[in-house]
GROMACS .gro file of C-alpha atoms in nm:
model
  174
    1UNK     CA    1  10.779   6.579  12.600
    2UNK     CA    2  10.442   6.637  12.585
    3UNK     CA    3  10.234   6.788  12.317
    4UNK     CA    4   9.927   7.002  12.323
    5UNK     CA    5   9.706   7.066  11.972
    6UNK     CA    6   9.547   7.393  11.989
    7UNK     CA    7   9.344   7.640  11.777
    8UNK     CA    8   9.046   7.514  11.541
    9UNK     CA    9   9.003   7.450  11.175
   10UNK     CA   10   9.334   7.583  10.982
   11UNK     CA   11   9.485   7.771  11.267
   12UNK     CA   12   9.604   7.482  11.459
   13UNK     CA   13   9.920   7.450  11.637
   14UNK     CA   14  10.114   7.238  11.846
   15UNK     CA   15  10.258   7.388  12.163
   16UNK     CA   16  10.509   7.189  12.311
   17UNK     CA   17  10.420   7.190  12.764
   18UNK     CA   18  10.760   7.158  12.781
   19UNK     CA   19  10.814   7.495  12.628
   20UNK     CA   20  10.623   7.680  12.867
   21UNK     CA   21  10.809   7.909  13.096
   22UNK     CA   22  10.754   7.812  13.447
   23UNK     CA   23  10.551   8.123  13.564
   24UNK     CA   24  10.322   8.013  13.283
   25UNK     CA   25  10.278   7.655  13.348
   26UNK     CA   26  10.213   7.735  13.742
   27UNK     CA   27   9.932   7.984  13.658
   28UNK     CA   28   9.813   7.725  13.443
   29UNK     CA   29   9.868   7.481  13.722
   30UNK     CA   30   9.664   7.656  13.960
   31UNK     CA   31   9.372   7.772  13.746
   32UNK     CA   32   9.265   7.462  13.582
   33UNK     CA   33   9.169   7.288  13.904
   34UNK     CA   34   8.904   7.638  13.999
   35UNK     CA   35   8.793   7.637  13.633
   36UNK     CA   36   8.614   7.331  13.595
   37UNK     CA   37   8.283   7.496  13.457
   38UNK     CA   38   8.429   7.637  13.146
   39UNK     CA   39   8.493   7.361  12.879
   40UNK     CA   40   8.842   7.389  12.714
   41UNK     CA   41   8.986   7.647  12.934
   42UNK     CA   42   9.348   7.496  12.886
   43UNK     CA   43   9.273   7.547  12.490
   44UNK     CA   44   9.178   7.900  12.542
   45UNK     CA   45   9.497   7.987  12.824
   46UNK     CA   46   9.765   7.808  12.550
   47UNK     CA   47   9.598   7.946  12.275
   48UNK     CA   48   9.499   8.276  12.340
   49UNK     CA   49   9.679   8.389  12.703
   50UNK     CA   50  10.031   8.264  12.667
   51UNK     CA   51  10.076   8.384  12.301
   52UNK     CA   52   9.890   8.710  12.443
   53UNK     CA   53  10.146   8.738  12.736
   54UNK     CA   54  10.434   8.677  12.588
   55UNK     CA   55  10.293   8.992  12.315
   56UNK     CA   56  10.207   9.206  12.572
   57UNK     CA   57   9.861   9.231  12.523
   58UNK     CA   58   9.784   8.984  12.787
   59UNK     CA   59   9.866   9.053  13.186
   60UNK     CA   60   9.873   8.830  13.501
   61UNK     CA   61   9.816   8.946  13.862
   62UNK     CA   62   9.920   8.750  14.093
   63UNK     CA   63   9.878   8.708  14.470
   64UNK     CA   64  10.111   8.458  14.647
   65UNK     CA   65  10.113   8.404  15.058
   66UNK     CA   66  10.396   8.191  15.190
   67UNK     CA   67  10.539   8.137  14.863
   68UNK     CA   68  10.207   7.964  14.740
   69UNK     CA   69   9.992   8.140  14.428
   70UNK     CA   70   9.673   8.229  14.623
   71UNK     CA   71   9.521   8.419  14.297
   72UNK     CA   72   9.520   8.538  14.023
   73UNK     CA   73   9.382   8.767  13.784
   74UNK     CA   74   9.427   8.794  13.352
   75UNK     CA   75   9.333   9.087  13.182
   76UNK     CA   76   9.369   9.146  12.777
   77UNK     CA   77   9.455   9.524  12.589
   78UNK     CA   78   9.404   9.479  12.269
   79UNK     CA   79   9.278   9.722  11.994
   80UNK     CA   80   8.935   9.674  11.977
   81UNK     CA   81   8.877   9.526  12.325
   82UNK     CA   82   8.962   9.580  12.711
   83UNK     CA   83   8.832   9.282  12.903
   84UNK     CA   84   8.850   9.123  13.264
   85UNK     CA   85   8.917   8.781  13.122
   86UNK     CA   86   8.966   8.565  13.444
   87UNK     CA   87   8.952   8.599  13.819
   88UNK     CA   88   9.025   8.362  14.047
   89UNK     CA   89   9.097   8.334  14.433
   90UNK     CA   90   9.167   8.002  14.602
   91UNK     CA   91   8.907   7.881  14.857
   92UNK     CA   92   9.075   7.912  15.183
   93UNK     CA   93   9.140   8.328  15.074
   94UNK     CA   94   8.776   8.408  14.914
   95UNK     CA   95   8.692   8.717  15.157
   96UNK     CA   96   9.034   8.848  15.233
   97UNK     CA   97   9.014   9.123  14.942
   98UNK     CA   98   9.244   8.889  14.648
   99UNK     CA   99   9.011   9.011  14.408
  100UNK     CA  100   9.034   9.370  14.499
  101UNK     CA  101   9.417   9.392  14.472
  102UNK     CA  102   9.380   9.175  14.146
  103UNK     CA  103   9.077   9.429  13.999
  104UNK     CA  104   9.281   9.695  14.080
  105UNK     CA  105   9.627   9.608  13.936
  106UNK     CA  106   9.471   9.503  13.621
  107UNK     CA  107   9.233   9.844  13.585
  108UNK     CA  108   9.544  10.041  13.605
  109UNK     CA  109   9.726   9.841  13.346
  110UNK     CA  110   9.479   9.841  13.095
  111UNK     CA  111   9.425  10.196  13.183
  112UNK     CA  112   9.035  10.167  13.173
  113UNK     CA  113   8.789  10.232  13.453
  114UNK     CA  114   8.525  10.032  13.284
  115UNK     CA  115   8.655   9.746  13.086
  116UNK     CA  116   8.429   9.432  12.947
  117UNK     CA  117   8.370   9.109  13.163
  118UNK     CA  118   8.164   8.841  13.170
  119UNK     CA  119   8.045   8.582  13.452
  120UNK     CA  120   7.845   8.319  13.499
  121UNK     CA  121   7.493   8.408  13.627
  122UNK     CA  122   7.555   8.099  13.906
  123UNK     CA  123   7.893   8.309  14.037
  124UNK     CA  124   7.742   8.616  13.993
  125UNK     CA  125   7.690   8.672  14.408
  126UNK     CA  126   8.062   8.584  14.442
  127UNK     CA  127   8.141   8.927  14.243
  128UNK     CA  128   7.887   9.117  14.267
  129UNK     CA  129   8.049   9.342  14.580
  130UNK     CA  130   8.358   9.406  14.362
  131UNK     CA  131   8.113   9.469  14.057
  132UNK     CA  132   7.901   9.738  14.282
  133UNK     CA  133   8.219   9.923  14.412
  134UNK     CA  134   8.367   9.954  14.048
  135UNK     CA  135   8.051  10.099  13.868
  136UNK     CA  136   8.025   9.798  13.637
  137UNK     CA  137   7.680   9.806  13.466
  138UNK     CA  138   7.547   9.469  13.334
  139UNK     CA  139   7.457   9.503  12.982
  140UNK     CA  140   7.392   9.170  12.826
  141UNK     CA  141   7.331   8.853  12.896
  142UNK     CA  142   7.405   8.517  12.673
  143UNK     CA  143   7.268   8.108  12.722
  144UNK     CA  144   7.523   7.887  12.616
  145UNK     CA  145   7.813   8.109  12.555
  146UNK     CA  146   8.093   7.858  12.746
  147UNK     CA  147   7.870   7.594  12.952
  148UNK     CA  148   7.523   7.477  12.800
  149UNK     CA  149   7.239   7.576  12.970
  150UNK     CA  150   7.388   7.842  13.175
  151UNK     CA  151   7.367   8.219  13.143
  152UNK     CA  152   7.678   8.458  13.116
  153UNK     CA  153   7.633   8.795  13.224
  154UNK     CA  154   7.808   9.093  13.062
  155UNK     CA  155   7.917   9.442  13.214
  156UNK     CA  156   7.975   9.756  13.064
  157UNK     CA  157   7.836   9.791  12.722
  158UNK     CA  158   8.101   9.496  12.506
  159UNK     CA  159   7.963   9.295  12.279
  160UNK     CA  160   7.980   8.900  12.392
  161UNK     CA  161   8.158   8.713  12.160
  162UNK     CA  162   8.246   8.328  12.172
  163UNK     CA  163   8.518   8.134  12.180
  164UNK     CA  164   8.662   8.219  11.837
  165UNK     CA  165   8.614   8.580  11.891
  166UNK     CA  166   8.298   8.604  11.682
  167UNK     CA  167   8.040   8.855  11.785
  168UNK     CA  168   7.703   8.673  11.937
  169UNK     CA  169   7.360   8.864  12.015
  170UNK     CA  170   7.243   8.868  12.316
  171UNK     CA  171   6.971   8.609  12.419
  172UNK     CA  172   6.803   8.845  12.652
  173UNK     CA  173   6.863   9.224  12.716
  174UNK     CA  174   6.884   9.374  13.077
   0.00000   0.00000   0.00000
C-alpha cells in the first residue's frame, strides 16, 4: 500500500494510491509521462483533480483507439472559475484532431465558449490552431508561474493564479 502526502502547510493529507479508482489511476498513468515540464503535477492531479472529479466540478475527456487512452483532456466548473486545465494527446496522434474532440466535449460541459487557460509560451505553436478556431484571446502572460524561467501565456481575460490558487499579476501585459 502505498502512500502519497499531498496539500501544503495545514491542509495536508494522505491519499492512499491504492484507493484510487482505476479510471483515475490510468489517467494519471498516462499523463505523468507527457507532463514532465510542470513540477508536482501528480500533487496538483491527487490534490486538486481527483477530489474535484469525484465532486463534480472536475471533468475528463478521454480519447482511447484500440482500447489504449490516446488523450485526454481536464476541465474545472467551479464558482468563480471556468478553466481548460490540461490537454494532452500522445505523440503518435498529435495532428489527427484529439484535441478538437477533447476542446469540444469539455466547452460544452462547462457550458462556456470562452473559458480561462494557460500554456507554456514554448508549446504555444502546438495550440495555437485550436486557440485561433475557438476565439481565445491571450490576455496575460506570467515568468515563473509552474517552471522557472519560462513564460505562461493566458487566454481570455482570467486572472493567473499559482499553485495554491492565489491571484498573481501579470509580469508583462499583451
Amino acid at each position: 500500500m502505498s502512500q502519497i502526502l499531498t496539500g501544503t502547510g495545514n491542509n495536508r493529507s494522505f491519499l492512499m494510491i491504492d484507493d484510487l479508482r482505476p479510471d483515475e489511476l490510468r489517467v494519471m498513468n498516462f499523463m505523468l509521462p507527457m507532463s514532465g515540464d510542470y513540477p508536482n503535477i501528480e500533487r496538483w492531479y491527487l490534490d486538486k483533480v481527483v477530489p474535484g472529479i469525484r465532486a463534480g466540478t472536475r471533468h475528463f475527456v478521454k480519447v482511447e483507439r484500440h482500447g489504449q487512452l490516446v488523450a485526454l483532456g481536464i476541465a474545472k466548473n467551479e464558482a468563480d472559475e471556468k478553466k481548460i486545465c490540461t490537454l494532452r494527446v500522445a505523440p503518435e496522434y498529435v495532428g489527427r484532431g484529439m484535441g478538437f474532440l477533447i476542446m469540444d466535449d469539455m466547452l460544452r460541459w462547462l457550458d462556456e465558449d470562452q473559458p480561462h487557460a494557460t500554456v507554456g509560451a514554448h508549446k504555444l505553436p502546438l495550440f495555437q490552431r485550436m486557440f485561433d478556431h475557438y476565439g481565445f484571446d491571450v490576455t496575460s502572460q506570467k515568468a515563473d508561474l509552474y517552471v522557472p524561467s519560462k513564460i505562461e501565456v493566458g487566454f481570455n481575460g482570467a486572472q493567473l493564479v499559482d499553485q495554491y490558487g492565489q491571484p498573481l499579476k501579470a509580469s508583462k501585459s499583451v
